[in-house]
Amino acid sequence: MNGSRADAPPGGTLAVVGAGPAGLAATLAAARRGAGVILIDAAGQAGGQFYRQPAAELGARRPRALHHRWRTWEQLRDGLASLIAEGRVAHLTEHHVWCVERHFGDDEPAAAHARPLPPPPGGHRFTVHALLGPAQERSAAVHADAVLLATGGYEKVLPFPGWTLPGVLTAGGAQAMLKGGLVLPGRTAVVAGTGPLLLPVAVGLAAAGAKVAALVESTGPQAFARHAAAFAAHPDKLAEGAGYAARLLRHRVPSLPRHTVVEAHGKGALDAVTVAALDPAGRVRPGTGRRIPCDTLAVGHGMLPHTDLAEGLGCRVEGPDVAVDAEQRTDVPGVWAAGETTGIGGAALSLAEGHIAGRSAAARLRGEVPDPRAWAAAAASRAKARTFAAAVDAVYAPPAHWAEQLRDDTLVCRCEEVPASAVRAAVGELGATDARSVKLLTRAGMGWCQGRMCSAAVAGLVGCAERSARRPFARPVPLGVLAQTPEARDGDEDEPPAPR
């Protein structure tokens, strides 16, 4: 926990959940314009996944070698440190937010589905509940006048035979091990799936000393050609991609476009993968399989937004994304959202959205109507980044017929050990038509992760659209915490320092 105890600022207090690019940009923008900001994050250091930092005890000599746009990170890091020193920001680390409660005053009736709550001490409109530290056995309550959700995204996981073997992990997981722990997940790796994340992961592993036996990408050059105009409008992104391609060549990493992982092999741990070519329809071409020895498979199929806290507050969700207006406001008064939670688009988009959200929140907390001209440059960056993100999303799509490769005994839901055969039976024999009905019939999605890992796979097997599942809490919460009364729960922790 960083910061110092002080009186609340006259402009009100803004709780920012998430200290990645969007959360940091929002914090700096709001605090520099008079809002008192409490920055709440689950990690021990700011940065999020994009700027994940190794622990100081590891003594990293060149952490910038693992990162892109390091100068931007230095500006965010130094700006945050300065605002903390001035008492304008309180940074609460290792606070795992599980719920945000909204309180309704006499002049603001609760929505029909919401339970009116009495205002907490000080008349604040929101209470942010967070589990503390690695043990996550105690809960802290943070009171604020407004909330800005910058909760980021998580990786979409699609199963295949052998995906539960030790040695198989997500592409982001491999990157997190390297950035945060300075640890290689293995000596010989295959990086596979689809999406722009695969390039930096493959390059990072190779640069750190791993042998990257193959970069297996299900998208082919034709997909990029169809969106050539959109990509041509972003020469900086093209240069970035060319840089990654050059580094792959330098490290002699074989690239296999229009290929996919068919199966992971091993007894007790991964020792090889089979990959195969895809036809134009997204089906595996018979007779094209090849076996690649490896002890690590880093696989990813894109990202999904974290929407749990927003949905718990009643915010509108469009498709997988939290819906926001031009100021990054949700349809719930007092709640802003920025970054990947409003749509996957990368760090540049997150920075622009966070800046706009922070400026808007600071003005609204002062009782003023913000002037959009004040953030015209950020709005232009946001529009440009959203256009690029839409083209990327269209290009990097998982193979259309990936589910055909699942054997009946392939686990779809790891938490509840639900195989593909059970999901298929629920659809074909019991009439399930969506993920919720499959969940009721098979328990797929009822486990520890509450469907975060298997929801995309279940939707693919059912043939329904991917939808976020509203969950009462954003993470598992000990029964002892839930059993406490709100008064006891709020009094069970040290009062967090308030920014000046």
Short mmCIF file of C-alpha atoms in Angstrom, two decimals:
data_model
loop_
_atom_site.label_atom_id
_atom_site.label_comp_id
_atom_site.label_asym_id
_atom_site.label_seq_id
_atom_site.Cartn_x
_atom_site.Cartn_y
_atom_site.Cartn_z
CA MET A 1 0.00 0.00 0.00
CA ASN A 2 1.41 3.39 -1.00
CA GLY A 3 0.23 6.86 -0.10
CA SER A 4 -0.40 9.03 2.95
CA ARG A 5 -3.44 9.79 5.08
CA ALA A 6 -5.09 13.09 4.24
CA ASP A 7 -8.43 14.82 3.98
CA ALA A 8 -10.57 13.96 0.96
CA PRO A 9 -10.23 16.47 -1.89
CA PRO A 10 -13.05 18.96 -2.47
CA GLY A 11 -13.59 17.54 -5.98
CA GLY A 12 -14.40 14.09 -4.67
CA THR A 13 -12.65 10.74 -4.70
CA LEU A 14 -12.29 8.50 -7.74
CA ALA A 15 -11.53 4.79 -7.29
CA VAL A 16 -9.63 3.40 -10.28
CA VAL A 17 -9.67 -0.40 -10.45
CA GLY A 18 -6.70 -1.71 -12.40
CA ALA A 19 -3.17 -0.32 -12.80
CA GLY A 20 -2.47 -1.28 -16.41
CA PRO A 21 -2.09 1.29 -19.21
CA ALA A 22 -5.73 2.45 -19.05
CA GLY A 23 -5.82 2.68 -15.26
CA LEU A 24 -2.52 4.52 -15.06
CA ALA A 25 -3.48 6.99 -17.79
CA ALA A 26 -6.82 7.62 -16.06
CA THR A 27 -5.16 8.07 -12.67
CA LEU A 28 -2.68 10.63 -13.96
CA ALA A 29 -5.30 12.55 -15.94
CA ALA A 30 -7.79 12.71 -13.05
CA ALA A 31 -5.32 13.50 -10.27
CA ARG A 32 -3.66 16.27 -12.28
CA ARG A 33 -7.07 17.92 -12.62
CA GLY A 34 -8.03 17.98 -8.98
CA ALA A 35 -9.61 14.60 -8.27
CA GLY A 36 -8.37 12.53 -5.40
CA VAL A 37 -7.59 9.10 -6.81
CA ILE A 38 -7.36 5.74 -5.09
CA LEU A 39 -5.67 3.33 -7.51
CA ILE A 40 -6.53 -0.28 -6.64
CA ASP A 41 -4.70 -3.22 -8.19
CA ALA A 42 -4.18 -6.93 -7.55
CA ALA A 43 -0.48 -6.87 -8.42
CA GLY A 44 2.36 -5.81 -6.19
CA GLN A 45 3.49 -3.22 -8.73
CA ALA A 46 1.74 -1.03 -11.29
CA GLY A 47 1.91 -1.87 -14.98
CA GLY A 48 -0.70 -4.53 -15.66
CA GLN A 49 0.10 -7.37 -18.04
CA PHE A 50 1.50 -5.09 -20.73
CA TYR A 51 4.03 -3.44 -18.40
CA ARG A 52 4.39 -6.31 -15.93
CA GLN A 53 7.53 -5.79 -13.87
CA PRO A 54 9.83 -8.33 -12.18
CA ALA A 55 10.09 -8.17 -8.40
CA ALA A 56 12.92 -5.92 -7.22
CA GLU A 57 14.44 -8.89 -5.37
CA LEU A 58 15.16 -10.57 -8.71
CA GLY A 59 17.65 -7.86 -9.57
CA ALA A 60 16.73 -7.53 -13.24
CA ARG A 61 19.52 -5.60 -14.94
CA ARG A 62 17.71 -4.78 -18.20
CA PRO A 63 13.94 -5.06 -17.65
CA ARG A 64 13.33 -2.83 -20.67
CA ALA A 65 14.56 -5.65 -22.91
CA LEU A 66 11.33 -7.53 -22.18
CA HIS A 67 9.05 -4.61 -23.01
CA HIS A 68 7.72 -2.54 -25.87
CA ARG A 69 7.32 1.25 -25.63
CA TRP A 70 9.49 1.47 -22.53
CA ARG A 71 9.62 5.29 -22.62
CA THR A 72 5.83 5.42 -22.26
CA TRP A 73 6.08 3.16 -19.22
CA GLU A 74 8.73 5.40 -17.65
CA GLN A 75 6.45 8.41 -18.06
CA LEU A 76 3.52 6.58 -16.46
CA ARG A 77 5.67 5.17 -13.64
CA ASP A 78 7.33 8.47 -12.82
CA GLY A 79 4.08 10.39 -13.04
CA LEU A 80 2.41 8.00 -10.62
CA ALA A 81 5.32 8.21 -8.18
CA SER A 82 5.19 12.00 -8.24
CA LEU A 83 1.44 12.12 -7.57
CA ILE A 84 1.77 9.64 -4.72
CA ALA A 85 4.54 11.73 -3.17
CA GLU A 86 2.33 14.83 -3.44
CA GLY A 87 -0.52 13.01 -1.70
CA ARG A 88 -2.88 13.25 -4.67
CA VAL A 89 -2.98 9.48 -5.32
CA ALA A 90 -3.16 6.53 -2.96
CA HIS A 91 -1.96 3.29 -4.58
CA LEU A 92 -3.36 0.13 -2.98
CA THR A 93 -1.36 -2.89 -4.14
CA GLU A 94 -2.31 -6.56 -3.72
CA HIS A 95 -5.99 -5.61 -3.44
CA HIS A 96 -8.05 -8.17 -5.37
CA VAL A 97 -11.39 -6.49 -6.07
CA TRP A 98 -14.33 -8.88 -5.89
CA CYS A 99 -17.31 -6.54 -5.79
CA VAL A 100 -18.28 -2.89 -6.19
CA GLU A 101 -21.43 -1.75 -4.39
CA ARG A 102 -23.37 1.30 -5.43
CA HIS A 103 -25.30 3.35 -2.86
CA PHE A 104 -28.41 5.30 -3.75
CA GLY A 105 -29.36 8.64 -2.26
CA ASP A 106 -32.85 9.95 -1.73
CA ASP A 107 -32.71 11.82 -5.05
CA GLU A 108 -31.44 8.82 -7.01
CA PRO A 109 -33.72 5.78 -6.86
CA ALA A 110 -32.15 2.38 -7.33
CA ALA A 111 -32.70 0.45 -10.52
CA ALA A 112 -35.39 -2.18 -10.37
CA HIS A 113 -32.87 -5.04 -10.17
CA ALA A 114 -30.59 -3.40 -7.60
CA ARG A 115 -30.72 -3.53 -3.81
CA PRO A 116 -30.64 -0.01 -2.30
CA LEU A 117 -27.80 0.35 0.19
CA PRO A 118 -27.40 3.00 2.87
CA PRO A 119 -24.54 5.37 2.15
CA PRO A 120 -21.27 4.48 3.87
CA PRO A 121 -19.36 6.90 6.13
CA GLY A 122 -18.79 10.22 4.44
CA GLY A 123 -21.74 9.84 2.09
CA HIS A 124 -19.73 8.19 -0.69
CA ARG A 125 -21.68 6.61 -3.53
CA PHE A 126 -19.56 3.48 -4.00
CA THR A 127 -17.83 0.86 -1.89
CA VAL A 128 -15.12 -1.23 -3.51
CA HIS A 129 -14.50 -4.56 -1.78
CA ALA A 130 -11.11 -6.22 -2.20
CA LEU A 131 -9.41 -9.30 -0.78
CA LEU A 132 -5.99 -8.54 0.66
CA GLY A 133 -2.60 -9.98 -0.17
CA PRO A 134 -1.60 -13.41 -1.47
CA ALA A 135 -3.77 -15.27 1.07
CA GLN A 136 -6.93 -13.32 0.12
CA GLU A 137 -8.62 -14.24 3.40
CA ARG A 138 -9.54 -10.73 4.58
CA SER A 139 -11.52 -8.08 2.78
CA ALA A 140 -10.95 -4.32 2.67
CA ALA A 141 -13.53 -1.69 1.79
CA VAL A 142 -12.63 1.44 -0.17
CA HIS A 143 -15.20 4.25 -0.34
CA ALA A 144 -15.38 6.59 -3.34
CA ASP A 145 -17.62 9.09 -5.08
CA ALA A 146 -17.04 7.57 -8.51
CA VAL A 147 -15.48 4.43 -9.97
CA LEU A 148 -13.40 3.92 -13.09
CA LEU A 149 -13.07 0.32 -14.22
CA ALA A 150 -9.84 -0.51 -16.05
CA THR A 151 -9.90 -4.23 -15.40
CA GLY A 152 -8.30 -5.35 -18.67
CA GLY A 153 -8.87 -8.64 -20.43
CA TYR A 154 -8.01 -12.30 -20.25
CA GLU A 155 -7.07 -14.91 -22.80
CA LYS A 156 -9.58 -16.92 -24.79
CA VAL A 157 -8.82 -20.61 -24.36
CA LEU A 158 -9.92 -23.20 -26.92
CA PRO A 159 -9.30 -26.85 -26.01
CA PHE A 160 -7.71 -29.58 -28.09
CA PRO A 161 -6.61 -33.13 -27.26
CA GLY A 162 -3.80 -32.97 -24.72
CA TRP A 163 -4.28 -29.32 -23.73
CA THR A 164 -4.35 -30.19 -20.01
CA LEU A 165 -0.82 -31.66 -20.01
CA PRO A 166 1.81 -29.93 -17.85
CA GLY A 167 3.86 -27.80 -20.21
CA VAL A 168 0.83 -26.42 -22.06
CA LEU A 169 0.05 -22.86 -21.02
CA THR A 170 -1.45 -19.73 -22.49
CA ALA A 171 0.68 -17.36 -24.52
CA GLY A 172 0.05 -14.62 -21.99
CA GLY A 173 1.03 -17.00 -19.19
CA ALA A 174 4.38 -17.65 -20.84
CA GLN A 175 4.90 -13.93 -21.25
CA ALA A 176 3.97 -13.27 -17.62
CA MET A 177 6.50 -15.85 -16.42
CA LEU A 178 9.20 -14.16 -18.49
CA LYS A 179 8.32 -10.55 -17.63
CA GLY A 180 7.35 -10.99 -13.99
CA GLY A 181 9.55 -13.89 -12.90
CA LEU A 182 12.41 -13.80 -15.41
CA VAL A 183 11.68 -17.49 -15.90
CA LEU A 184 11.52 -19.51 -19.09
CA PRO A 185 8.60 -21.97 -19.09
CA GLY A 186 10.77 -24.52 -20.91
CA ARG A 187 13.79 -25.05 -23.13
CA THR A 188 12.02 -25.87 -26.40
CA ALA A 189 8.77 -24.08 -27.11
CA VAL A 190 6.07 -23.98 -29.76
CA VAL A 191 3.99 -20.79 -29.86
CA ALA A 192 0.61 -21.39 -31.46
CA GLY A 193 -2.94 -20.14 -31.96
CA THR A 194 -3.87 -16.79 -33.44
CA GLY A 195 -3.54 -13.14 -32.59
CA PRO A 196 -0.94 -10.36 -32.40
CA LEU A 197 0.23 -11.53 -28.96
CA LEU A 198 1.97 -14.55 -30.49
CA LEU A 199 4.68 -12.46 -32.14
CA PRO A 200 6.08 -10.77 -29.00
CA VAL A 201 5.77 -14.01 -27.05
CA ALA A 202 7.77 -15.96 -29.63
CA VAL A 203 10.38 -13.20 -29.90
CA GLY A 204 10.61 -12.81 -26.12
CA LEU A 205 11.13 -16.52 -25.52
CA ALA A 206 13.76 -16.75 -28.25
CA ALA A 207 15.63 -13.68 -27.02
CA ALA A 208 15.65 -15.09 -23.48
CA GLY A 209 17.38 -18.28 -24.63
CA ALA A 210 14.59 -20.73 -25.42
CA LYS A 211 14.56 -22.61 -28.68
CA VAL A 212 11.29 -21.70 -30.39
CA ALA A 213 10.67 -24.71 -32.61
CA ALA A 214 7.77 -23.08 -34.48
CA LEU A 215 5.37 -20.16 -34.56
CA VAL A 216 2.07 -21.74 -35.58
CA GLU A 217 -0.51 -19.14 -36.73
CA SER A 218 -3.94 -20.13 -38.01
CA THR A 219 -4.30 -16.89 -39.99
CA GLY A 220 -2.71 -16.63 -43.42
CA PRO A 221 -1.49 -13.79 -45.66
CA GLN A 222 -4.81 -13.65 -47.55
CA ALA A 223 -6.60 -12.37 -44.45
CA PHE A 224 -4.19 -9.45 -44.18
CA ALA A 225 -4.59 -8.66 -47.89
CA ARG A 226 -8.34 -8.25 -47.45
CA HIS A 227 -7.71 -5.49 -44.91
CA ALA A 228 -4.66 -3.94 -46.56
CA ALA A 229 -6.13 -0.42 -46.59
CA ALA A 230 -6.79 -0.45 -42.84
CA PHE A 231 -3.27 -1.65 -42.06
CA ALA A 232 -1.66 0.77 -44.52
CA ALA A 233 -3.16 3.66 -42.55
CA HIS A 234 -1.02 2.63 -39.56
CA PRO A 235 2.61 2.62 -40.74
CA ASP A 236 3.83 2.54 -37.13
CA LYS A 237 2.06 -0.78 -36.59
CA LEU A 238 3.42 -2.15 -39.85
CA ALA A 239 6.92 -1.18 -38.76
CA GLU A 240 6.34 -2.86 -35.41
CA GLY A 241 5.22 -6.06 -37.10
CA ALA A 242 8.18 -5.96 -39.49
CA GLY A 243 10.48 -5.59 -36.51
CA TYR A 244 9.09 -8.72 -34.89
CA ALA A 245 9.38 -10.60 -38.20
CA ALA A 246 13.03 -9.58 -38.51
CA ARG A 247 13.79 -10.77 -34.98
CA LEU A 248 12.10 -14.09 -35.67
CA LEU A 249 14.35 -14.52 -38.70
CA ARG A 250 17.38 -13.58 -36.64
CA HIS A 251 16.52 -16.27 -34.09
CA ARG A 252 15.72 -18.73 -36.88
CA VAL A 253 12.15 -19.35 -35.71
CA PRO A 254 10.16 -21.29 -38.35
CA SER A 255 6.74 -19.75 -39.09
CA LEU A 256 3.80 -21.92 -40.11
CA PRO A 257 0.90 -19.74 -41.34
CA ARG A 258 -2.52 -21.33 -41.85
CA HIS A 259 -1.62 -24.12 -39.42
CA THR A 260 -3.09 -25.17 -36.09
CA VAL A 261 -2.26 -27.47 -33.20
CA VAL A 262 -4.13 -30.76 -33.57
CA GLU A 263 -2.88 -32.52 -30.44
CA ALA A 264 -0.39 -32.25 -27.58
CA HIS A 265 1.46 -35.45 -26.65
CA GLY A 266 3.14 -36.72 -23.52
CA LYS A 267 2.87 -39.04 -20.54
CA GLY A 268 2.76 -36.91 -17.44
CA ALA A 269 4.18 -33.87 -19.25
CA LEU A 270 4.34 -32.41 -22.74
CA ASP A 271 6.98 -33.83 -25.07
CA ALA A 272 5.62 -32.99 -28.56
CA VAL A 273 2.76 -31.41 -30.48
CA THR A 274 1.15 -32.30 -33.78
CA VAL A 275 0.33 -29.39 -36.08
CA ALA A 276 -1.47 -29.48 -39.40
CA ALA A 277 -2.36 -27.16 -42.27
CA LEU A 278 -5.79 -25.57 -42.62
CA ASP A 279 -7.88 -25.36 -45.77
CA PRO A 280 -9.67 -22.12 -46.77
CA ALA A 281 -12.75 -23.15 -44.78
CA GLY A 282 -10.73 -23.58 -41.56
CA ARG A 283 -10.68 -27.39 -41.52
CA VAL A 284 -7.56 -29.47 -41.05
CA ARG A 285 -6.13 -30.74 -44.33
CA PRO A 286 -5.83 -34.55 -44.19
CA GLY A 287 -2.28 -35.85 -44.40
CA THR A 288 -0.58 -32.57 -43.44
CA GLY A 289 0.12 -33.35 -39.80
CA ARG A 290 3.67 -33.04 -38.52
CA ARG A 291 5.02 -33.80 -35.04
CA ILE A 292 7.25 -31.20 -33.37
CA PRO A 293 9.20 -32.17 -30.21
CA CYS A 294 8.91 -29.57 -27.43
CA ASP A 295 8.50 -29.27 -23.68
CA THR A 296 6.42 -26.07 -23.80
CA LEU A 297 3.37 -25.06 -25.82
CA ALA A 298 2.30 -21.42 -25.45
CA VAL A 299 -1.10 -21.17 -27.08
CA GLY A 300 -3.60 -18.33 -27.40
CA HIS A 301 -6.66 -17.46 -29.47
CA GLY A 302 -7.20 -13.82 -28.67
CA MET A 303 -8.54 -11.95 -25.67
CA LEU A 304 -11.86 -11.34 -23.90
CA PRO A 305 -12.74 -8.31 -21.73
CA HIS A 306 -13.11 -8.56 -17.96
CA THR A 307 -16.69 -7.38 -17.41
CA ASP A 308 -17.59 -8.93 -14.03
CA LEU A 309 -17.41 -5.76 -11.95
CA ALA A 310 -19.23 -3.71 -14.58
CA GLU A 311 -22.03 -6.24 -14.90
CA GLY A 312 -22.32 -6.48 -11.13
CA LEU A 313 -23.00 -2.74 -11.11
CA GLY A 314 -25.62 -3.15 -13.83
CA CYS A 315 -23.61 -1.59 -16.66
CA ARG A 316 -24.81 -2.37 -20.17
CA VAL A 317 -22.71 -4.85 -22.11
CA GLU A 318 -22.75 -5.03 -25.91
CA GLY A 319 -21.49 -8.38 -27.10
CA PRO A 320 -18.44 -9.07 -24.96
CA ASP A 321 -17.64 -5.38 -24.25
CA VAL A 322 -18.79 -2.86 -21.65
CA ALA A 323 -20.68 -0.12 -23.49
CA VAL A 324 -19.44 3.45 -23.02
CA ASP A 325 -20.15 6.88 -24.48
CA ALA A 326 -17.71 9.43 -25.92
CA GLU A 327 -16.50 10.29 -22.38
CA GLN A 328 -15.97 6.59 -21.52
CA ARG A 329 -19.00 6.72 -19.19
CA THR A 330 -21.11 3.63 -18.75
CA ASP A 331 -24.88 3.88 -18.47
CA VAL A 332 -24.59 3.67 -14.66
CA PRO A 333 -24.11 7.16 -13.18
CA GLY A 334 -20.72 7.60 -11.59
CA VAL A 335 -19.09 4.65 -13.37
CA TRP A 336 -16.51 5.00 -16.15
CA ALA A 337 -14.73 2.21 -18.02
CA ALA A 338 -11.57 2.25 -20.15
CA GLY A 339 -9.12 -0.10 -21.78
CA GLU A 340 -9.67 -3.73 -22.70
CA THR A 341 -12.87 -3.99 -20.65
CA THR A 342 -14.58 -1.84 -23.31
CA GLY A 343 -13.10 -3.85 -26.18
CA ILE A 344 -9.79 -5.51 -26.92
CA GLY A 345 -7.59 -3.03 -28.78
CA GLY A 346 -4.06 -2.91 -27.36
CA ALA A 347 -2.06 -0.55 -25.19
CA ALA A 348 -2.32 2.55 -27.39
CA LEU A 349 -6.12 2.40 -27.33
CA SER A 350 -6.11 1.76 -23.58
CA LEU A 351 -3.93 4.81 -22.95
CA ALA A 352 -6.22 7.06 -25.00
CA GLU A 353 -9.39 5.76 -23.37
CA GLY A 354 -7.90 6.01 -19.90
CA HIS A 355 -6.84 9.62 -20.45
CA ILE A 356 -10.31 10.61 -21.67
CA ALA A 357 -12.04 8.75 -18.83
CA GLY A 358 -9.81 10.35 -16.19
CA ARG A 359 -10.36 13.88 -17.49
CA SER A 360 -14.11 13.32 -17.76
CA ALA A 361 -14.37 11.87 -14.25
CA ALA A 362 -12.37 14.73 -12.71
CA ALA A 363 -14.62 17.33 -14.33
CA ARG A 364 -17.84 15.56 -13.41
CA LEU A 365 -16.71 15.16 -9.80
CA ARG A 366 -16.27 18.93 -9.68
CA GLY A 367 -19.81 19.34 -10.94
CA GLU A 368 -18.67 20.60 -14.35
CA VAL A 369 -19.56 19.50 -17.86
CA PRO A 370 -16.25 18.63 -19.53
CA ASP A 371 -15.26 20.18 -22.84
CA PRO A 372 -14.39 17.38 -25.32
CA ARG A 373 -12.01 19.76 -27.08
CA ALA A 374 -9.71 19.38 -24.08
CA TRP A 375 -8.96 15.80 -25.07
CA ALA A 376 -9.26 16.12 -28.85
CA ALA A 377 -5.83 14.58 -29.45
CA ALA A 378 -6.67 11.56 -27.28
CA ALA A 379 -10.04 11.19 -29.03
CA ALA A 380 -8.31 11.17 -32.42
CA SER A 381 -5.88 8.52 -31.16
CA ARG A 382 -8.81 6.52 -29.81
CA ALA A 383 -10.67 6.60 -33.13
CA LYS A 384 -7.57 5.59 -35.05
CA ALA A 385 -6.76 2.77 -32.63
CA ARG A 386 -10.32 1.45 -32.71
CA THR A 387 -10.22 1.28 -36.51
CA PHE A 388 -6.98 -0.68 -36.38
CA ALA A 389 -8.34 -2.96 -33.62
CA ALA A 390 -11.39 -3.79 -35.74
CA ALA A 391 -9.14 -4.84 -38.64
CA VAL A 392 -6.98 -6.95 -36.32
CA ASP A 393 -10.05 -8.61 -34.86
CA ALA A 394 -11.30 -9.48 -38.33
CA VAL A 395 -7.95 -10.95 -39.38
CA TYR A 396 -7.10 -12.96 -36.28
CA ALA A 397 -10.05 -15.30 -35.93
CA PRO A 398 -9.73 -18.88 -34.63
CA PRO A 399 -10.28 -21.61 -37.25
CA ALA A 400 -13.99 -21.84 -37.98
CA HIS A 401 -14.12 -25.61 -37.44
CA TRP A 402 -11.76 -25.97 -34.47
CA ALA A 403 -14.39 -27.93 -32.48
CA GLU A 404 -14.28 -30.78 -34.99
CA GLN A 405 -10.82 -31.72 -33.69
CA LEU A 406 -12.10 -32.44 -30.17
CA ARG A 407 -12.35 -36.10 -29.30
CA ASP A 408 -15.21 -37.10 -27.04
CA ASP A 409 -12.82 -37.57 -24.11
CA THR A 410 -11.22 -34.14 -24.51
CA LEU A 411 -11.92 -32.05 -21.41
CA VAL A 412 -13.76 -28.83 -22.12
CA CYS A 413 -14.26 -27.64 -18.53
CA ARG A 414 -11.15 -28.41 -16.49
CA CYS A 415 -12.60 -27.30 -13.15
CA GLU A 416 -15.51 -29.76 -13.28
CA GLU A 417 -13.80 -32.27 -15.62
CA VAL A 418 -16.57 -32.09 -18.21
CA PRO A 419 -15.60 -33.78 -21.51
CA ALA A 420 -16.69 -32.77 -24.98
CA SER A 421 -18.98 -35.79 -25.13
CA ALA A 422 -21.09 -34.42 -22.25
CA VAL A 423 -21.49 -31.04 -23.92
CA ARG A 424 -22.38 -32.67 -27.23
CA ALA A 425 -24.94 -34.89 -25.50
CA ALA A 426 -26.48 -31.88 -23.78
CA VAL A 427 -26.94 -30.24 -27.17
CA GLY A 428 -27.85 -33.22 -29.33
CA GLU A 429 -29.90 -35.30 -26.88
CA LEU A 430 -31.17 -32.91 -24.21
CA GLY A 431 -31.86 -29.86 -26.35
CA ALA A 432 -29.44 -27.34 -24.86
CA THR A 433 -29.25 -24.22 -27.01
CA ASP A 434 -26.91 -21.95 -25.06
CA ALA A 435 -24.04 -22.01 -22.57
CA ARG A 436 -26.33 -21.51 -19.59
CA SER A 437 -28.43 -24.58 -20.34
CA VAL A 438 -25.26 -26.61 -20.92
CA LYS A 439 -24.02 -25.41 -17.54
CA LEU A 440 -27.18 -26.61 -15.82
CA LEU A 441 -27.05 -30.00 -17.55
CA THR A 442 -23.32 -30.74 -17.35
CA ARG A 443 -21.79 -28.42 -14.67
CA ALA A 444 -19.49 -26.92 -17.32
CA GLY A 445 -18.67 -23.46 -15.97
CA MET A 446 -19.63 -24.16 -12.35
CA GLY A 447 -16.08 -24.59 -11.06
CA TRP A 448 -13.42 -22.36 -9.55
CA CYS A 449 -13.06 -20.08 -12.59
CA GLN A 450 -16.84 -19.78 -13.08
CA GLY A 451 -16.62 -20.33 -16.81
CA ARG A 452 -13.89 -17.83 -17.57
CA MET A 453 -11.71 -20.55 -19.11
CA CYS A 454 -14.35 -22.72 -20.78
CA SER A 455 -17.12 -20.30 -21.81
CA ALA A 456 -15.72 -19.73 -25.32
CA ALA A 457 -15.25 -23.47 -25.85
CA VAL A 458 -18.76 -24.31 -24.66
CA ALA A 459 -20.24 -21.61 -26.93
CA GLY A 460 -18.29 -23.03 -29.86
CA LEU A 461 -19.56 -26.57 -29.25
CA VAL A 462 -23.14 -25.36 -28.79
CA GLY A 463 -22.97 -23.10 -31.83
CA CYS A 464 -24.22 -20.04 -29.97
CA ALA A 465 -22.76 -16.56 -29.66
CA GLU A 466 -20.15 -15.93 -26.99
CA ARG A 467 -21.72 -13.97 -24.19
CA SER A 468 -20.44 -12.83 -20.83
CA ALA A 469 -22.04 -14.65 -17.91
CA ARG A 470 -23.11 -12.37 -15.08
CA ARG A 471 -21.46 -13.49 -11.88
CA PRO A 472 -22.20 -12.06 -8.43
CA PHE A 473 -18.50 -11.70 -7.65
CA ALA A 474 -15.46 -11.08 -9.81
CA ARG A 475 -13.38 -13.74 -8.04
CA PRO A 476 -13.81 -16.55 -5.48
CA VAL A 477 -14.48 -15.14 -1.99
CA PRO A 478 -14.00 -17.04 1.31
CA LEU A 479 -17.25 -17.90 3.07
CA GLY A 480 -15.90 -16.23 6.19
CA VAL A 481 -15.78 -12.91 4.36
CA LEU A 482 -19.30 -13.32 2.99
CA ALA A 483 -20.64 -14.31 6.42
CA GLN A 484 -19.64 -11.00 7.94
CA THR A 485 -22.13 -8.16 8.12
CA PRO A 486 -21.25 -5.16 5.95
CA GLU A 487 -20.39 -3.21 9.12
CA ALA A 488 -18.04 -5.91 10.40
CA ARG A 489 -16.51 -6.43 6.96
CA ASP A 490 -15.83 -2.73 6.49
CA GLY A 491 -14.25 -2.46 9.93
CA ASP A 492 -12.02 -5.50 9.58
CA GLU A 493 -9.24 -3.73 7.75
CA ASP A 494 -7.11 -0.64 8.07
CA GLU A 495 -8.74 2.40 6.56
CA PRO A 496 -6.90 3.04 3.27
CA PRO A 497 -5.18 6.39 3.00
CA ALA A 498 -7.24 9.07 1.31
CA PRO A 499 -5.60 11.28 -1.31
CA ARG A 500 -5.50 14.99 -0.68
#
